[in-house]
Amino acid sequence: MVSFAKRMDGITGSIIREIFKLLADPEIISFGGGNPAKESFPLETVKAITREILDESGAGVLQYGTTEGYSSLPRSYITHIAQKKGLTNLKEDNILITCGSSQGLDLTARVFVDPGDVVLVESPTFLGTLQMLNTYQAKLVPVRMDDEGADINDLEEKVKKYRPKMFYVIPTFQNPTGKTLGRARRESIARLAEKYDFIVMEDDPYGDLRYRGEPLPPIKSFDSCGNVVMLNSFSKILSPGLRVGVAVGDPAIIRKMTVAKQSNDAHTSNLTQAIADAFLKKGLLPGHLAEILPMYTRRLDAMLTGIDAYFPETFTHTSPEGGLFVWGELAGGLDMPALLKAATSQAKVAFIPGQYFYLDPAAMGQNTMRLNFSAAAPERITEGLERLGKLIKNAL
Ligand SMILES: Cc1ncc(COP(=O)(O)O)c(C=O)c1O
């Protein structure tokens, strides 16, 4: 057989995708996924908007479109989302509409990362981006995290030592830990990027899923030299299946990413961009968030209460103010992949062993787990945690 390209060396399907296959059993209460709740999708509204678009735009919306984005969506994003995040000086040339934030991340790496370039990543971090960066043959270097997210002293040390091309960071309700970087650290990251001239790839798919506390300004809002590229997404606030994301950056960077996208998929689907655009223009986003956030709050609260009630005291966990994940650590340790096997087969409950979110799963995060709280109703969450808690206590 013809050999695959070197860039695919060592890149296998995500272990998490394999775990997802275990979850097909409807009896299993799953804390393993990461999908937004399907009850959060505004199905009837999307149906009505779609009909309206097709009636009004006719065949136009079914034609090829421009790479930059469908007609007024970049402007609507600026007005209805970016300005509310404190990004007040954006113009259309700061925006590229992407196929989910996944494509924004990919295009950012594609235009900046050469084989062997160092990319610093939070440890642990989102597996999808680690895989993507590996396909660009980046040299990945972990940055330590504490309770508030990336440790800025460790970041600066690694920046000085490795002179990276890029730092990948999920500042708000991080996947997998649920941790959020404070305002001062956000500003420090922007200052370091300016001082040492590296790109900050700021991934923010969860920031608008805030259940309590005050919103924090994006790192991009502290960017005075254009080195921060921010990736946003409609996946968690509207629907992931629409595949609409937004990249925000300096016009020269956005231009380069646009050229890269031309040869990649020409443009994001016109129809789904038009749906996102109409949703914003009709002013539906605030009301929609007001509907879905209380549902997620109840699920998060059920998870935090259930962990405290049923897990051993040696299990410490994050208490995020938003997002979809709680991260836990069991002092003393336990074989988490073995626990997962027992959990799915005996207790009919699932989670993701935390080690898979590290660059070196054999050596890091052995005693950690990621628990997702968006997939089940509060009573099911409580029941699942009771089962999992029992199993952990028995295994100890
Ligand atoms: C941290 C992080 N970044 C990016 C993505 C990709 O999201 P999208 O659906 O916008 O491509 C996800 C999806 O779960 C994620 O957790």
Tab-separated table of C-alpha atoms and ligand atoms in Angstrom:
chain	number	residue	atom	x	y	z
A	1	MET	CA	0.000	0.000	0.000
A	2	VAL	CA	1.201	3.543	-0.696
A	3	SER	CA	2.629	5.073	2.499
A	4	PHE	CA	0.748	7.839	4.241
A	5	ALA	CA	2.232	11.327	4.544
A	6	LYS	CA	4.695	11.786	7.424
A	7	ARG	CA	2.418	14.396	8.956
A	8	MET	CA	-0.021	11.589	9.822
A	9	ASP	CA	2.661	9.584	11.716
A	10	GLY	CA	1.389	8.618	15.152
A	11	ILE	CA	-1.979	10.267	14.562
A	12	THR	CA	-4.668	7.801	15.419
A	13	GLY	CA	-8.378	8.357	16.044
A	14	SER	CA	-8.966	10.121	19.324
A	15	ILE	CA	-9.233	7.739	22.269
A	16	ILE	CA	-12.199	9.812	23.357
A	17	ARG	CA	-14.031	8.962	20.135
A	18	GLU	CA	-13.440	5.303	21.023
A	19	ILE	CA	-14.938	5.900	24.452
A	20	PHE	CA	-17.948	7.568	22.798
A	21	LYS	CA	-18.671	4.240	21.092
A	22	LEU	CA	-19.165	2.678	24.543
A	23	LEU	CA	-21.857	5.206	25.211
A	24	ALA	CA	-24.266	3.898	22.591
A	25	ASP	CA	-25.825	1.784	25.395
A	26	PRO	CA	-28.938	3.808	26.380
A	27	GLU	CA	-28.746	2.502	29.953
A	28	ILE	CA	-25.436	4.301	30.494
A	29	ILE	CA	-25.546	7.641	32.259
A	30	SER	CA	-22.816	9.495	30.457
A	31	PHE	CA	-20.506	12.115	31.912
A	32	GLY	CA	-18.125	11.236	29.090
A	33	GLY	CA	-19.353	13.367	26.197
A	34	GLY	CA	-18.920	17.042	25.525
A	35	ASN	CA	-21.935	17.855	23.389
A	36	PRO	CA	-24.292	20.660	24.280
A	37	ALA	CA	-27.723	19.420	25.444
A	38	LYS	CA	-29.970	18.729	22.476
A	39	GLU	CA	-32.809	20.362	24.443
A	40	SER	CA	-30.823	23.603	24.089
A	41	PHE	CA	-31.284	23.781	20.323
A	42	PRO	CA	-33.994	26.256	19.217
A	43	LEU	CA	-35.490	23.809	16.743
A	44	GLU	CA	-38.763	25.590	15.941
A	45	THR	CA	-37.007	28.948	15.540
A	46	VAL	CA	-34.407	27.446	13.204
A	47	LYS	CA	-37.183	25.837	11.131
A	48	ALA	CA	-39.027	29.156	10.798
A	49	ILE	CA	-35.862	31.130	10.019
A	50	THR	CA	-34.774	28.609	7.381
A	51	ARG	CA	-38.104	28.860	5.567
A	52	GLU	CA	-37.915	32.651	5.700
A	53	ILE	CA	-34.379	32.656	4.271
A	54	LEU	CA	-35.285	30.318	1.431
A	55	ASP	CA	-38.441	32.310	0.663
A	56	GLU	CA	-36.603	35.638	0.678
A	57	SER	CA	-33.191	34.779	-0.791
A	58	GLY	CA	-34.425	32.110	-3.158
A	59	ALA	CA	-31.692	30.268	-5.005
A	60	GLY	CA	-29.099	32.903	-4.020
A	61	VAL	CA	-28.355	31.250	-0.697
A	62	LEU	CA	-27.857	27.914	-2.492
A	63	GLN	CA	-25.186	29.397	-4.771
A	64	TYR	CA	-21.424	29.513	-3.965
A	65	GLY	CA	-20.547	32.375	-1.613
A	66	THR	CA	-17.529	34.434	-0.622
A	67	THR	CA	-14.771	32.921	1.511
A	68	GLU	CA	-14.872	35.755	4.061
A	69	GLY	CA	-18.426	35.007	5.128
A	70	TYR	CA	-22.074	35.247	4.135
A	71	SER	CA	-23.226	38.850	3.487
A	72	SER	CA	-23.970	40.485	6.820
A	73	LEU	CA	-22.891	37.784	9.305
A	74	PRO	CA	-19.476	39.358	10.049
A	75	ARG	CA	-21.204	42.691	10.840
A	76	SER	CA	-23.906	40.965	12.922
A	77	TYR	CA	-21.232	39.077	14.881
A	78	ILE	CA	-19.405	42.349	15.620
A	79	THR	CA	-22.600	44.117	16.741
A	80	HIS	CA	-24.340	41.368	18.678
A	81	ILE	CA	-21.439	39.357	20.124
A	82	ALA	CA	-17.960	40.914	19.849
A	83	GLN	CA	-18.868	44.387	21.123
A	84	LYS	CA	-20.543	42.851	24.169
A	85	LYS	CA	-17.239	41.090	24.912
A	86	GLY	CA	-15.456	44.457	24.930
A	87	LEU	CA	-14.035	44.168	21.399
A	88	THR	CA	-15.117	47.628	20.299
A	89	ASN	CA	-12.837	48.436	17.366
A	90	LEU	CA	-13.494	45.541	15.020
A	91	LYS	CA	-14.262	45.962	11.327
A	92	GLU	CA	-15.277	43.343	8.780
A	93	ASP	CA	-11.650	42.805	7.765
A	94	ASN	CA	-10.974	41.530	11.304
A	95	ILE	CA	-13.446	38.676	10.768
A	96	LEU	CA	-13.424	35.350	8.941
A	97	ILE	CA	-16.425	33.044	9.200
A	98	THR	CA	-15.245	29.447	9.616
A	99	CYS	CA	-16.680	25.948	9.674
A	100	GLY	CA	-16.894	25.810	13.487
A	101	SER	CA	-14.058	27.091	15.616
A	102	SER	CA	-12.281	23.825	14.709
A	103	GLN	CA	-11.551	25.251	11.290
A	104	GLY	CA	-10.470	28.588	12.792
A	105	LEU	CA	-7.928	26.736	14.921
A	106	ASP	CA	-6.750	24.723	11.923
A	107	LEU	CA	-6.365	27.789	9.683
A	108	THR	CA	-4.473	29.700	12.389
A	109	ALA	CA	-2.021	26.818	12.713
A	110	ARG	CA	-1.846	26.355	8.961
A	111	VAL	CA	-0.715	29.925	8.317
A	112	PHE	CA	1.782	30.095	11.212
A	113	VAL	CA	3.157	26.676	12.121
A	114	ASP	CA	6.022	25.088	10.183
A	115	PRO	CA	7.239	21.564	11.012
A	116	GLY	CA	9.351	21.730	14.176
A	117	ASP	CA	7.944	25.079	15.386
A	118	VAL	CA	7.260	25.117	19.099
A	119	VAL	CA	3.644	25.572	20.177
A	120	LEU	CA	2.994	25.951	23.904
A	121	VAL	CA	-0.220	24.355	25.148
A	122	GLU	CA	-2.001	24.324	28.487
A	123	SER	CA	-1.570	21.011	30.280
A	124	PRO	CA	-4.132	19.435	30.129
A	125	THR	CA	-5.961	20.752	27.064
A	126	PHE	CA	-8.470	20.004	24.286
A	127	LEU	CA	-7.473	16.846	22.474
A	128	GLY	CA	-8.816	17.967	19.077
A	129	THR	CA	-6.315	20.809	18.940
A	130	LEU	CA	-3.419	18.595	20.045
A	131	GLN	CA	-4.204	16.247	17.150
A	132	MET	CA	-4.526	19.122	14.699
A	133	LEU	CA	-1.202	20.668	15.803
A	134	ASN	CA	0.461	17.266	15.414
A	135	THR	CA	-0.605	17.140	11.771
A	136	TYR	CA	1.364	20.376	11.248
A	137	GLN	CA	4.325	18.617	12.902
A	138	ALA	CA	4.560	21.209	15.667
A	139	LYS	CA	6.769	20.535	18.680
A	140	LEU	CA	4.262	20.722	21.529
A	141	VAL	CA	5.455	21.939	24.941
A	142	PRO	CA	3.142	21.867	27.987
A	143	VAL	CA	2.526	24.875	30.236
A	144	ARG	CA	1.578	24.125	33.845
A	145	MET	CA	-1.849	25.039	35.155
A	146	ASP	CA	-2.957	25.894	38.679
A	147	ASP	CA	-6.446	26.581	40.023
A	148	GLU	CA	-6.751	29.725	37.898
A	149	GLY	CA	-5.572	28.171	34.654
A	150	ALA	CA	-2.243	28.654	32.870
A	151	ASP	CA	0.617	29.551	35.208
A	152	ILE	CA	2.069	32.796	33.837
A	153	ASN	CA	5.528	32.288	35.378
A	154	ASP	CA	5.819	28.870	33.759
A	155	LEU	CA	4.541	30.368	30.497
A	156	GLU	CA	7.216	33.088	30.503
A	157	GLU	CA	9.941	30.603	31.393
A	158	LYS	CA	8.919	28.320	28.510
A	159	VAL	CA	8.621	31.307	26.168
A	160	LYS	CA	12.194	32.348	26.997
A	161	LYS	CA	13.491	28.796	26.721
A	162	TYR	CA	11.701	27.667	23.543
A	163	ARG	CA	10.921	30.919	21.669
A	164	PRO	CA	7.548	29.475	20.546
A	165	LYS	CA	5.622	30.444	17.468
A	166	MET	CA	2.339	30.157	19.313
A	167	PHE	CA	0.561	29.649	22.641
A	168	TYR	CA	-2.778	27.797	22.506
A	169	VAL	CA	-5.084	28.752	25.361
A	170	ILE	CA	-8.750	28.222	26.302
A	171	PRO	CA	-9.202	31.066	28.787
A	172	THR	CA	-12.805	30.544	29.888
A	173	PHE	CA	-14.343	27.317	31.282
A	174	GLN	CA	-11.479	25.382	29.779
A	175	ASN	CA	-11.934	21.974	28.222
A	176	PRO	CA	-11.206	19.679	30.071
A	177	THR	CA	-10.796	21.427	33.458
A	178	GLY	CA	-13.555	24.070	33.552
A	179	LYS	CA	-10.911	26.552	34.808
A	180	THR	CA	-11.013	30.257	33.950
A	181	LEU	CA	-8.070	32.638	33.663
A	182	GLY	CA	-8.399	35.824	35.723
A	183	ARG	CA	-8.267	39.289	34.152
A	184	ALA	CA	-4.663	39.976	35.197
A	185	ARG	CA	-3.410	36.752	33.611
A	186	ARG	CA	-5.275	37.540	30.385
A	187	GLU	CA	-3.530	40.888	30.202
A	188	SER	CA	-0.154	39.293	31.040
A	189	ILE	CA	-0.552	36.804	28.171
A	190	ALA	CA	-1.207	39.637	25.708
A	191	ARG	CA	1.817	41.564	27.034
A	192	LEU	CA	4.078	38.476	26.778
A	193	ALA	CA	2.898	37.857	23.197
A	194	GLU	CA	3.895	41.420	22.339
A	195	LYS	CA	7.226	41.329	24.201
A	196	TYR	CA	8.393	37.981	22.813
A	197	ASP	CA	6.479	38.114	19.526
A	198	PHE	CA	4.404	34.945	19.426
A	199	ILE	CA	0.823	34.252	18.383
A	200	VAL	CA	-1.825	33.630	21.021
A	201	MET	CA	-4.468	31.243	19.667
A	202	GLU	CA	-7.349	32.132	22.005
A	203	ASP	CA	-10.048	29.438	21.813
A	204	ASP	CA	-13.338	30.593	23.313
A	205	PRO	CA	-16.257	28.268	22.532
A	206	TYR	CA	-17.671	28.274	26.098
A	207	GLY	CA	-17.425	31.901	27.317
A	208	ASP	CA	-21.121	32.654	26.737
A	209	LEU	CA	-22.232	29.620	28.761
A	210	ARG	CA	-21.764	31.532	32.032
A	211	TYR	CA	-24.109	30.515	34.856
A	212	ARG	CA	-22.777	32.829	37.575
A	213	GLY	CA	-20.102	35.423	38.208
A	214	GLU	CA	-19.036	38.288	35.967
A	215	PRO	CA	-17.875	37.892	32.345
A	216	LEU	CA	-14.178	38.516	31.762
A	217	PRO	CA	-12.675	40.372	28.795
A	218	PRO	CA	-11.047	38.165	26.143
A	219	ILE	CA	-7.253	38.161	25.819
A	220	LYS	CA	-7.909	39.717	22.405
A	221	SER	CA	-9.209	42.870	24.127
A	222	PHE	CA	-5.702	43.449	25.611
A	223	ASP	CA	-3.971	42.892	22.259
A	224	SER	CA	-2.163	46.004	21.085
A	225	CYS	CA	0.132	44.450	18.461
A	226	GLY	CA	-2.210	42.105	16.570
A	227	ASN	CA	-0.649	38.881	17.869
A	228	VAL	CA	-3.885	37.449	19.317
A	229	VAL	CA	-6.223	35.406	17.107
A	230	MET	CA	-9.536	34.632	18.835
A	231	LEU	CA	-11.787	31.755	17.768
A	232	ASN	CA	-15.478	31.889	18.622
A	233	SER	CA	-18.275	29.504	17.764
A	234	PHE	CA	-22.039	29.225	17.447
A	235	SER	CA	-21.770	25.550	18.444
A	236	LYS	CA	-22.560	25.921	22.129
A	237	ILE	CA	-24.889	28.947	21.953
A	238	LEU	CA	-27.010	27.904	18.959
A	239	SER	CA	-26.142	24.510	17.423
A	240	PRO	CA	-22.922	22.610	16.648
A	241	GLY	CA	-24.450	20.900	13.606
A	242	LEU	CA	-24.719	24.227	11.791
A	243	ARG	CA	-20.878	24.338	11.836
A	244	VAL	CA	-20.513	28.112	12.066
A	245	GLY	CA	-17.536	29.683	13.826
A	246	VAL	CA	-15.759	33.032	13.746
A	247	ALA	CA	-12.071	33.925	13.664
A	248	VAL	CA	-11.163	37.406	14.920
A	249	GLY	CA	-7.725	38.810	14.163
A	250	ASP	CA	-5.491	41.417	12.651
A	251	PRO	CA	-6.525	42.107	9.002
A	252	ALA	CA	-3.233	40.754	7.608
A	253	ILE	CA	-3.674	37.478	9.518
A	254	ILE	CA	-7.340	37.184	8.559
A	255	ARG	CA	-6.373	37.775	4.926
A	256	LYS	CA	-3.810	34.958	5.045
A	257	MET	CA	-6.310	32.620	6.735
A	258	THR	CA	-8.888	33.533	4.076
A	259	VAL	CA	-6.463	32.518	1.333
A	260	ALA	CA	-5.832	29.249	3.192
A	261	LYS	CA	-9.582	28.645	3.483
A	262	GLN	CA	-10.128	29.283	-0.261
A	263	SER	CA	-8.292	26.103	-1.146
A	264	ASN	CA	-9.719	24.221	1.822
A	265	ASP	CA	-13.512	24.469	1.525
A	266	ALA	CA	-14.087	27.710	-0.461
A	267	HIS	CA	-16.538	28.957	2.149
A	268	THR	CA	-18.688	27.927	5.094
A	269	SER	CA	-22.257	26.862	4.195
A	270	ASN	CA	-24.297	29.906	3.135
A	271	LEU	CA	-27.505	28.483	4.531
A	272	THR	CA	-26.207	27.859	8.042
A	273	GLN	CA	-24.400	31.224	8.080
A	274	ALA	CA	-27.677	32.888	7.043
A	275	ILE	CA	-29.474	31.104	9.905
A	276	ALA	CA	-26.887	32.338	12.434
A	277	ASP	CA	-27.081	35.835	10.916
A	278	ALA	CA	-30.894	36.008	11.131
A	279	PHE	CA	-30.787	34.661	14.696
A	280	LEU	CA	-28.525	37.549	15.707
A	281	LYS	CA	-30.281	40.236	13.650
A	282	LYS	CA	-33.681	39.346	15.087
A	283	GLY	CA	-32.153	39.852	18.540
A	284	LEU	CA	-32.901	36.262	19.562
A	285	LEU	CA	-29.561	35.368	21.192
A	286	PRO	CA	-30.064	37.037	24.610
A	287	GLY	CA	-33.528	35.451	25.069
A	288	HIS	CA	-32.225	32.068	23.933
A	289	LEU	CA	-29.324	32.199	26.406
A	290	ALA	CA	-31.742	33.256	29.155
A	291	GLU	CA	-33.678	30.075	28.407
A	292	ILE	CA	-30.814	27.592	28.235
A	293	LEU	CA	-28.481	28.892	30.959
A	294	PRO	CA	-30.847	27.996	33.861
A	295	MET	CA	-31.109	24.440	32.493
A	296	TYR	CA	-27.318	24.080	32.452
A	297	THR	CA	-27.073	25.719	35.903
A	298	ARG	CA	-29.367	23.031	37.363
A	299	ARG	CA	-27.219	20.318	35.776
A	300	LEU	CA	-23.969	21.836	37.049
A	301	ASP	CA	-25.426	22.199	40.545
A	302	ALA	CA	-26.624	18.575	40.505
A	303	MET	CA	-23.108	17.521	39.570
A	304	LEU	CA	-21.329	19.578	42.244
A	305	THR	CA	-23.796	18.488	44.946
A	306	GLY	CA	-23.651	14.838	43.817
A	307	ILE	CA	-19.849	14.714	43.845
A	308	ASP	CA	-19.757	16.133	47.360
A	309	ALA	CA	-22.437	13.688	48.516
A	310	TYR	CA	-21.201	10.457	46.938
A	311	PHE	CA	-17.484	10.687	46.144
A	312	PRO	CA	-14.731	10.067	48.719
A	313	GLU	CA	-13.316	13.112	50.496
A	314	THR	CA	-9.989	12.522	48.792
A	315	PHE	CA	-11.614	13.524	45.475
A	316	THR	CA	-11.072	17.235	44.828
A	317	HIS	CA	-12.759	19.007	41.937
A	318	THR	CA	-13.158	22.314	40.130
A	319	SER	CA	-16.355	24.344	40.648
A	320	PRO	CA	-16.674	26.190	37.343
A	321	GLU	CA	-19.021	29.147	36.856
A	322	GLY	CA	-19.930	27.986	33.352
A	323	GLY	CA	-19.055	25.732	30.431
A	324	LEU	CA	-19.750	22.015	30.276
A	325	PHE	CA	-17.081	20.304	32.387
A	326	VAL	CA	-15.985	19.578	35.946
A	327	TRP	CA	-12.477	18.211	36.500
A	328	GLY	CA	-11.620	16.000	39.433
A	329	GLU	CA	-8.534	14.529	41.015
A	330	LEU	CA	-8.367	11.583	43.370
A	331	ALA	CA	-5.543	11.812	45.912
A	332	GLY	CA	-3.557	8.601	46.000
A	333	GLY	CA	-4.640	7.590	42.535
A	334	LEU	CA	-6.620	4.837	40.878
A	335	ASP	CA	-6.299	3.174	37.484
A	336	MET	CA	-8.825	5.402	35.701
A	337	PRO	CA	-9.055	3.443	32.403
A	338	ALA	CA	-9.777	0.288	34.465
A	339	LEU	CA	-12.318	2.231	36.508
A	340	LEU	CA	-13.976	3.384	33.278
A	341	LYS	CA	-14.262	-0.227	32.103
A	342	ALA	CA	-15.941	-1.244	35.355
A	343	ALA	CA	-18.072	1.895	35.338
A	344	THR	CA	-19.499	1.254	31.874
A	345	SER	CA	-19.959	-2.492	32.266
A	346	GLN	CA	-21.090	-2.764	35.908
A	347	ALA	CA	-22.372	0.623	37.070
A	348	LYS	CA	-23.593	1.791	33.644
A	349	VAL	CA	-22.001	5.195	33.983
A	350	ALA	CA	-19.198	6.817	31.976
A	351	PHE	CA	-16.554	9.533	32.329
A	352	ILE	CA	-13.277	10.343	30.566
A	353	PRO	CA	-9.983	9.471	32.284
A	354	GLY	CA	-8.137	12.798	32.514
A	355	GLN	CA	-4.770	11.447	31.382
A	356	TYR	CA	-5.931	11.501	27.743
A	357	PHE	CA	-5.925	15.312	27.770
A	358	TYR	CA	-2.170	15.457	28.431
A	359	LEU	CA	0.665	15.335	25.921
A	360	ASP	CA	2.017	12.271	27.702
A	361	PRO	CA	-0.977	10.238	28.941
A	362	ALA	CA	1.310	7.500	30.269
A	363	ALA	CA	2.953	9.906	32.700
A	364	MET	CA	0.472	12.690	33.442
A	365	GLY	CA	-2.988	13.042	34.945
A	366	GLN	CA	-3.204	9.405	36.088
A	367	ASN	CA	-5.543	10.216	38.971
A	368	THR	CA	-7.805	12.700	37.155
A	369	MET	CA	-11.164	12.567	35.370
A	370	ARG	CA	-13.337	14.861	33.251
A	371	LEU	CA	-17.023	14.894	34.067
A	372	ASN	CA	-19.469	16.468	31.591
A	373	PHE	CA	-22.788	17.628	33.007
A	374	SER	CA	-24.687	18.741	29.898
A	375	ALA	CA	-26.048	15.424	28.634
A	376	ALA	CA	-28.356	14.279	31.432
A	377	ALA	CA	-31.230	15.703	33.483
A	378	PRO	CA	-30.367	16.590	37.124
A	379	GLU	CA	-31.967	13.439	38.600
A	380	ARG	CA	-29.969	11.230	36.229
A	381	ILE	CA	-26.785	13.125	37.099
A	382	THR	CA	-27.412	12.489	40.795
A	383	GLU	CA	-28.095	8.801	40.150
A	384	GLY	CA	-25.005	8.432	37.960
A	385	LEU	CA	-22.767	10.059	40.545
A	386	GLU	CA	-24.140	7.820	43.287
A	387	ARG	CA	-23.254	4.755	41.164
A	388	LEU	CA	-19.817	6.090	40.230
A	389	GLY	CA	-19.082	7.196	43.796
A	390	LYS	CA	-19.858	3.690	45.091
A	391	LEU	CA	-17.610	2.145	42.464
A	392	ILE	CA	-14.718	4.473	43.336
A	393	LYS	CA	-15.082	3.764	47.061
A	394	ASN	CA	-15.100	0.008	46.370
A	395	ALA	CA	-12.071	0.272	44.104
A	396	LEU	CA	-10.176	2.174	46.796
B	1	LIG	C1	-11.967	23.800	23.494
B	1	LIG	C2	-12.688	23.534	22.234
B	1	LIG	N1	-12.338	24.197	21.128
B	1	LIG	C3	-12.970	23.996	19.958
B	1	LIG	C4	-14.000	23.106	19.844
B	1	LIG	C5	-14.643	22.909	18.498
B	1	LIG	O1	-15.863	23.512	18.431
B	1	LIG	P1	-16.614	23.829	17.045
B	1	LIG	O2	-17.868	23.065	17.096
B	1	LIG	O3	-16.855	25.309	17.080
B	1	LIG	O4	-15.732	23.454	15.924
B	1	LIG	C6	-14.410	22.386	20.970
B	1	LIG	C7	-15.515	21.421	20.851
B	1	LIG	O5	-15.904	20.739	21.737
B	1	LIG	C8	-13.739	22.605	22.191
B	1	LIG	O6	-14.058	21.947	23.312
